[in-house]
PDB file of C-alpha atoms in Angstrom:
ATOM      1  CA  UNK A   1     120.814  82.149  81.056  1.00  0.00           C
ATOM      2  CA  UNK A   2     122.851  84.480  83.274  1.00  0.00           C
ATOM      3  CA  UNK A   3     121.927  86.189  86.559  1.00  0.00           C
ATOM      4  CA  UNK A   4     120.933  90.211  85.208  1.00  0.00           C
ATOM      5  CA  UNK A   5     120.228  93.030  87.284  1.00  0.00           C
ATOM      6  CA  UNK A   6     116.646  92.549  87.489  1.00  0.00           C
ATOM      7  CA  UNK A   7     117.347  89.340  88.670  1.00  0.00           C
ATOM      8  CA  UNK A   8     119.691  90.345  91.495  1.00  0.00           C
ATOM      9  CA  UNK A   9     116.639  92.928  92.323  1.00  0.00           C
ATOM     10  CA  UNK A  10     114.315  89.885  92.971  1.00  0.00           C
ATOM     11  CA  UNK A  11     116.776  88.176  95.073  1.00  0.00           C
ATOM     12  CA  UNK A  12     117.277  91.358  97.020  1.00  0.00           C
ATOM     13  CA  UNK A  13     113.780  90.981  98.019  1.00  0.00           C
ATOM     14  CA  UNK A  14     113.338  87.266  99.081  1.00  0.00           C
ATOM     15  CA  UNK A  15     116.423  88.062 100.761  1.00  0.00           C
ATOM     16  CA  UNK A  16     114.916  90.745 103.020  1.00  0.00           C
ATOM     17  CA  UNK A  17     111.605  88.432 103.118  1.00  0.00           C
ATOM     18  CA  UNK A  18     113.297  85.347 104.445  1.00  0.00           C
ATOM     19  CA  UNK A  19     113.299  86.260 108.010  1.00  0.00           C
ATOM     20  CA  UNK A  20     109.345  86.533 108.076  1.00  0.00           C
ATOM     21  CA  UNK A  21     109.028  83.312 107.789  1.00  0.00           C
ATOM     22  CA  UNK A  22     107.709  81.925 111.372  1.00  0.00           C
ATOM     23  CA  UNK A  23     109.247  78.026 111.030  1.00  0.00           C
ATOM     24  CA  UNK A  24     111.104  77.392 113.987  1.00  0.00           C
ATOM     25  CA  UNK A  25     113.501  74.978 112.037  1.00  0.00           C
ATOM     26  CA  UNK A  26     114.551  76.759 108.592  1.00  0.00           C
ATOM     27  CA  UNK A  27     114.404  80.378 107.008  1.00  0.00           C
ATOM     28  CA  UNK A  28     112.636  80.188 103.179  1.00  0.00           C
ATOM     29  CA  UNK A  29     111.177  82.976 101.183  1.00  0.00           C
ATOM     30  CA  UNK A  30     109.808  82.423  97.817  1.00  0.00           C
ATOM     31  CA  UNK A  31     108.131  85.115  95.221  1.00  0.00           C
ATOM     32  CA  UNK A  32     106.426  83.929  91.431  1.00  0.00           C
ATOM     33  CA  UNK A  33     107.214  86.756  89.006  1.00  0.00           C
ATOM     34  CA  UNK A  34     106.009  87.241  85.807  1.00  0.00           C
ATOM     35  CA  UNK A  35     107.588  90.530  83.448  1.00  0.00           C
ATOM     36  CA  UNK A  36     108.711  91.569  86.254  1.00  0.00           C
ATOM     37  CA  UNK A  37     105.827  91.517  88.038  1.00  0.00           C
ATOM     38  CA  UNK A  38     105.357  89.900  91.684  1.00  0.00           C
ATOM     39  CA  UNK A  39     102.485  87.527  91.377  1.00  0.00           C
ATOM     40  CA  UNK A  40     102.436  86.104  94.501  1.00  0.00           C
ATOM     41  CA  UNK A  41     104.927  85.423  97.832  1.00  0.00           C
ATOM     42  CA  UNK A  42     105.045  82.692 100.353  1.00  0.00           C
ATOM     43  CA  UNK A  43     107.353  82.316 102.918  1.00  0.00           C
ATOM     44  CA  UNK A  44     107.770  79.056 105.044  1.00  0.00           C
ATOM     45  CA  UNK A  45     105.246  79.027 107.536  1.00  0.00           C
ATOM     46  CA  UNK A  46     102.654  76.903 109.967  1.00  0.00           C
ATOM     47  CA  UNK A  47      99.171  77.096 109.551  1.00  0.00           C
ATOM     48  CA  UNK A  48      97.185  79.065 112.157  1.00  0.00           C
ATOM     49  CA  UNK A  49      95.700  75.879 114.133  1.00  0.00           C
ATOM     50  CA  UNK A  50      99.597  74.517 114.386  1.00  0.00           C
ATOM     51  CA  UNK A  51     101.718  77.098 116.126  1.00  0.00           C
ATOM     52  CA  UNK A  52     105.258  75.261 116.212  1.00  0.00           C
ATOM     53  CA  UNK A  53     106.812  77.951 118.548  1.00  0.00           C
ATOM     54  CA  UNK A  54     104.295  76.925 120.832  1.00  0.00           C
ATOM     55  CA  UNK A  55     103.946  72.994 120.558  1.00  0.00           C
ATOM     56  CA  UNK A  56     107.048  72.413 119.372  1.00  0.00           C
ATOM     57  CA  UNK A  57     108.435  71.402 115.636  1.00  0.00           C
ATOM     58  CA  UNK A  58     107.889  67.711 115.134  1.00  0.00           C
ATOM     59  CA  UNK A  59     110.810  67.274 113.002  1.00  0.00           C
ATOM     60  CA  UNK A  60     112.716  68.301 115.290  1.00  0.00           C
ATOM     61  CA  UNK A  61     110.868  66.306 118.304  1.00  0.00           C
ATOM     62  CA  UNK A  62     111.314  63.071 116.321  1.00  0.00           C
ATOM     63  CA  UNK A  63     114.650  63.812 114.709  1.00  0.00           C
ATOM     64  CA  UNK A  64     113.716  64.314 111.114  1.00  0.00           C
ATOM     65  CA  UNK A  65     116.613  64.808 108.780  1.00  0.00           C
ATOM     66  CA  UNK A  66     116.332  67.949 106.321  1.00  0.00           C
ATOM     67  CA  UNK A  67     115.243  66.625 102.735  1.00  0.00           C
ATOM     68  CA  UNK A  68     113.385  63.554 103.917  1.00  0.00           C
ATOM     69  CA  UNK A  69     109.519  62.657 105.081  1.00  0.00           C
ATOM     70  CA  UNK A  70     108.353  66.247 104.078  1.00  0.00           C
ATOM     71  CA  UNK A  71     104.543  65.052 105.223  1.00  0.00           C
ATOM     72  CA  UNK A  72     105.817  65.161 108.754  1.00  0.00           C
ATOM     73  CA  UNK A  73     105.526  68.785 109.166  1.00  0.00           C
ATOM     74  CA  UNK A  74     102.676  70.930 110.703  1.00  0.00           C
ATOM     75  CA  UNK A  75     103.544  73.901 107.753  1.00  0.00           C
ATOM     76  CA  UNK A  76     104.437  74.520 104.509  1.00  0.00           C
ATOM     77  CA  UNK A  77     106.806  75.185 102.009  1.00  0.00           C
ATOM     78  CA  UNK A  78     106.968  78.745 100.790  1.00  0.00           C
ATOM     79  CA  UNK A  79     106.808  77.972  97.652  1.00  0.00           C
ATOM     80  CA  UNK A  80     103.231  76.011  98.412  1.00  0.00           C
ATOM     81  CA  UNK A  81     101.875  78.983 100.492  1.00  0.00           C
ATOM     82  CA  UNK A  82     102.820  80.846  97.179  1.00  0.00           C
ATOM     83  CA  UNK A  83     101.357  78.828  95.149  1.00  0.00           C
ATOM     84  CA  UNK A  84      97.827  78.730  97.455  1.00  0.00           C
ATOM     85  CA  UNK A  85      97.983  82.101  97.988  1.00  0.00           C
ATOM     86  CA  UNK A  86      98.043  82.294  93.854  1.00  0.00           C
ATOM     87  CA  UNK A  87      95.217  80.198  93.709  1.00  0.00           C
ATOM     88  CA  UNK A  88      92.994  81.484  96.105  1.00  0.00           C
ATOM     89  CA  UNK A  89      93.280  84.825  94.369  1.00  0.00           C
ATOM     90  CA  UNK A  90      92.638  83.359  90.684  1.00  0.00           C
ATOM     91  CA  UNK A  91      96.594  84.700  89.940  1.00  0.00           C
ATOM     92  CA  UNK A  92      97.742  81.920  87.323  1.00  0.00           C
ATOM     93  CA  UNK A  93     101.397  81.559  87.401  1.00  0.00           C
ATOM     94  CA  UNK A  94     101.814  80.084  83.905  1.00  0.00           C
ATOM     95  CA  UNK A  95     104.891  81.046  82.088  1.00  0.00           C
ATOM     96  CA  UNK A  96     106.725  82.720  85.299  1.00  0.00           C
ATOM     97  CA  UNK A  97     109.798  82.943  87.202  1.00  0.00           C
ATOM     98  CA  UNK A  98     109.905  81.049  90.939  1.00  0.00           C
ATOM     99  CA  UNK A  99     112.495  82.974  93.067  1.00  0.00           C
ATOM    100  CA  UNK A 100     113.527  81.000  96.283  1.00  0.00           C
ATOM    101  CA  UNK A 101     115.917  81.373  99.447  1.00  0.00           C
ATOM    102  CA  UNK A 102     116.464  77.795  98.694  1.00  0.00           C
ATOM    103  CA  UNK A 103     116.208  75.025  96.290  1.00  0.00           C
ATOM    104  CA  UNK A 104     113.037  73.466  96.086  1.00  0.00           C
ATOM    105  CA  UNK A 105     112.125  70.057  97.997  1.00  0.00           C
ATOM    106  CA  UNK A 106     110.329  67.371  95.489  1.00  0.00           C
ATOM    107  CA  UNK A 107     106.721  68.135  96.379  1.00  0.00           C
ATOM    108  CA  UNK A 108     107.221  72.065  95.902  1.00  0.00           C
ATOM    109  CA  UNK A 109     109.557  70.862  92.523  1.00  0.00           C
ATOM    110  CA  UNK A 110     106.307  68.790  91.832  1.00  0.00           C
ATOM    111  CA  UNK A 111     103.633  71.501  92.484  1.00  0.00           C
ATOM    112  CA  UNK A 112     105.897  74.383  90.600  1.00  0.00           C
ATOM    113  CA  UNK A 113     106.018  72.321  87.370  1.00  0.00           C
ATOM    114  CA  UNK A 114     102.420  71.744  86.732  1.00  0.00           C
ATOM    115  CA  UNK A 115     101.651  75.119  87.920  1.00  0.00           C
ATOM    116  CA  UNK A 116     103.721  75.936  84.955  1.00  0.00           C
ATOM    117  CA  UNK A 117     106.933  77.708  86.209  1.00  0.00           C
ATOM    118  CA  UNK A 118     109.138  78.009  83.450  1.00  0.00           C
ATOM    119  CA  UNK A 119     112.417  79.135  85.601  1.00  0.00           C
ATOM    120  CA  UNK A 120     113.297  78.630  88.957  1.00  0.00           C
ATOM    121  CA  UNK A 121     116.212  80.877  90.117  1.00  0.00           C
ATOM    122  CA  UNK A 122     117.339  79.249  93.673  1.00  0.00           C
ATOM    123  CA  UNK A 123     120.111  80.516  96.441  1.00  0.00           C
ATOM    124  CA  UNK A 124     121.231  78.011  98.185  1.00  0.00           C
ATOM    125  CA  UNK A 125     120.902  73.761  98.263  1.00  0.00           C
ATOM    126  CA  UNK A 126     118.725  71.628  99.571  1.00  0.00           C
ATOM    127  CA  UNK A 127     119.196  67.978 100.535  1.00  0.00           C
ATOM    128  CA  UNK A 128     117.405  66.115  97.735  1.00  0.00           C
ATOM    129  CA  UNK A 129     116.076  62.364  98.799  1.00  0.00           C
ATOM    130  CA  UNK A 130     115.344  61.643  95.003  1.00  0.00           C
ATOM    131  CA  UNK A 131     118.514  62.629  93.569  1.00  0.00           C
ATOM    132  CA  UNK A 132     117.765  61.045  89.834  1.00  0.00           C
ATOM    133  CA  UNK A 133     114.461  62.075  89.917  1.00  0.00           C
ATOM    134  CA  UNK A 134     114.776  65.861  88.039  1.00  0.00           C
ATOM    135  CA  UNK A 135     111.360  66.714  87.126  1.00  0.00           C
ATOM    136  CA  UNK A 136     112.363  70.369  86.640  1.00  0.00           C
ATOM    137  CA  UNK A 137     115.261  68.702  83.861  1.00  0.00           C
ATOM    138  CA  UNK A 138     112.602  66.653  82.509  1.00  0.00           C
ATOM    139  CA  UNK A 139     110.272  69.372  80.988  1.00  0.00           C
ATOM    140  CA  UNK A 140     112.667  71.856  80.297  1.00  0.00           C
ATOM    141  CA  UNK A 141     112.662  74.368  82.775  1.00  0.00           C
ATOM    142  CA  UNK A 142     115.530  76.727  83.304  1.00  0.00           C
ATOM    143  CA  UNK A 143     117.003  76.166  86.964  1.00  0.00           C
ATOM    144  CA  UNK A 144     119.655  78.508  88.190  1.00  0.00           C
ATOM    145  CA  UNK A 145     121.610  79.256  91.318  1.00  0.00           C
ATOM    146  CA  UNK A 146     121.855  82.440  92.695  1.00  0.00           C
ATOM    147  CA  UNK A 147     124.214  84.320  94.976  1.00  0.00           C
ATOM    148  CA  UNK A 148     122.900  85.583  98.367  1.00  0.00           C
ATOM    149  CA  UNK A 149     122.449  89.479  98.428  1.00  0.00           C
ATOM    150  CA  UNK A 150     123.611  92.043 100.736  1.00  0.00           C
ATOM    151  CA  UNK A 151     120.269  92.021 101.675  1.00  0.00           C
ATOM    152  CA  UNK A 152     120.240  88.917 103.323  1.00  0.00           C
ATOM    153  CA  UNK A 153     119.466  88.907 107.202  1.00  0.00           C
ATOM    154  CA  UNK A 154     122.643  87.710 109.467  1.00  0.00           C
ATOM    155  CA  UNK A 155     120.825  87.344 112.594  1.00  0.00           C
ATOM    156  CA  UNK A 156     120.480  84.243 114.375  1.00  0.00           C
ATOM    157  CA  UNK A 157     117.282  83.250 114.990  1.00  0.00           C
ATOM    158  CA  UNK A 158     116.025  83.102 118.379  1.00  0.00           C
ATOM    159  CA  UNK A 159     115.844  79.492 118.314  1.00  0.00           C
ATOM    160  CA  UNK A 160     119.400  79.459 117.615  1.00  0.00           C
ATOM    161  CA  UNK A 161     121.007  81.835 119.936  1.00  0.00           C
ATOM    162  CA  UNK A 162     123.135  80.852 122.813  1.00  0.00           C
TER     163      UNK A 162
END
């Protein structure tokens, strides 16, 4: 299935969500659409008892390489604040489209398949630690990379700058 222009629409709009999201270590917006509908959006995020621009990001303090020992993190994954968010509101997400900033890590790959995503259209990668482990290939569903958009924030995050 090609990228369309409704596609590229969706994209536009995690794009511009992205740099909501509060983790200190990584930038990921995620929305669940369904006929063009927005379901539900997540970005990557701590919860409120665990400010990490305050204590800190433990993956960082103990040297955590992206794409491993996901547990060891006081947030979560957009896609899993999505996917809660979803839930708590009684929004089923059966039969829908998972837009994301980046490609999801096994547990979100995990949650997204028995929540019944039936496409997941990603931007960029993301280091897998289960590389022959494709649940998403497994039961069918349609994953496709995405370009960036225009809309896609440039600035450096404060953490970052010099």
């Amino acid at each position: 299935m090609a990228i369309t222009k409704i596609d590229l629409k969706h994209l536009e709009y995690i794009d511009e969500l992205e740099p909501k999201a509060l983790c200190t270590r990584a930038k990921v917006a995620c929305i669940i659409v369904r006929n063009e509908e927005i379901l539900t959006e997540g970005v990557n995020d701590w919860h409120k008892e665990a400010n990490c621009s305050e204590i800190g990001c433990i993956r960082d303090i103990r040297k955590v390489p992206s794409g491993t020992q996901r547990e060891v993190c006081y947030g979560m994954c957009a896609e899993q604040w999505a996917l809660a968010k979803a839930a708590k509101a009684g929004i089923s997400v059966d039969q829908s489209t998972c837009y994301v900033t980046k490609h999801p890590c096994r547990v979100c790959e995990s949650l997204l398949t028995e929540a019944g995503i039936t496409r997941v259209v990603y931007q960029e990668g993301y280091p897998d630690a289960l590389p022959n482990f494709n649940l998403f290939q497994q039961r069918g569903i349609t994953v496709e990379q995405a370009p960036t958009t225009a809309k896609k924030s440039t600035a450096i995050p404060k953490s970052l700058s010099i």
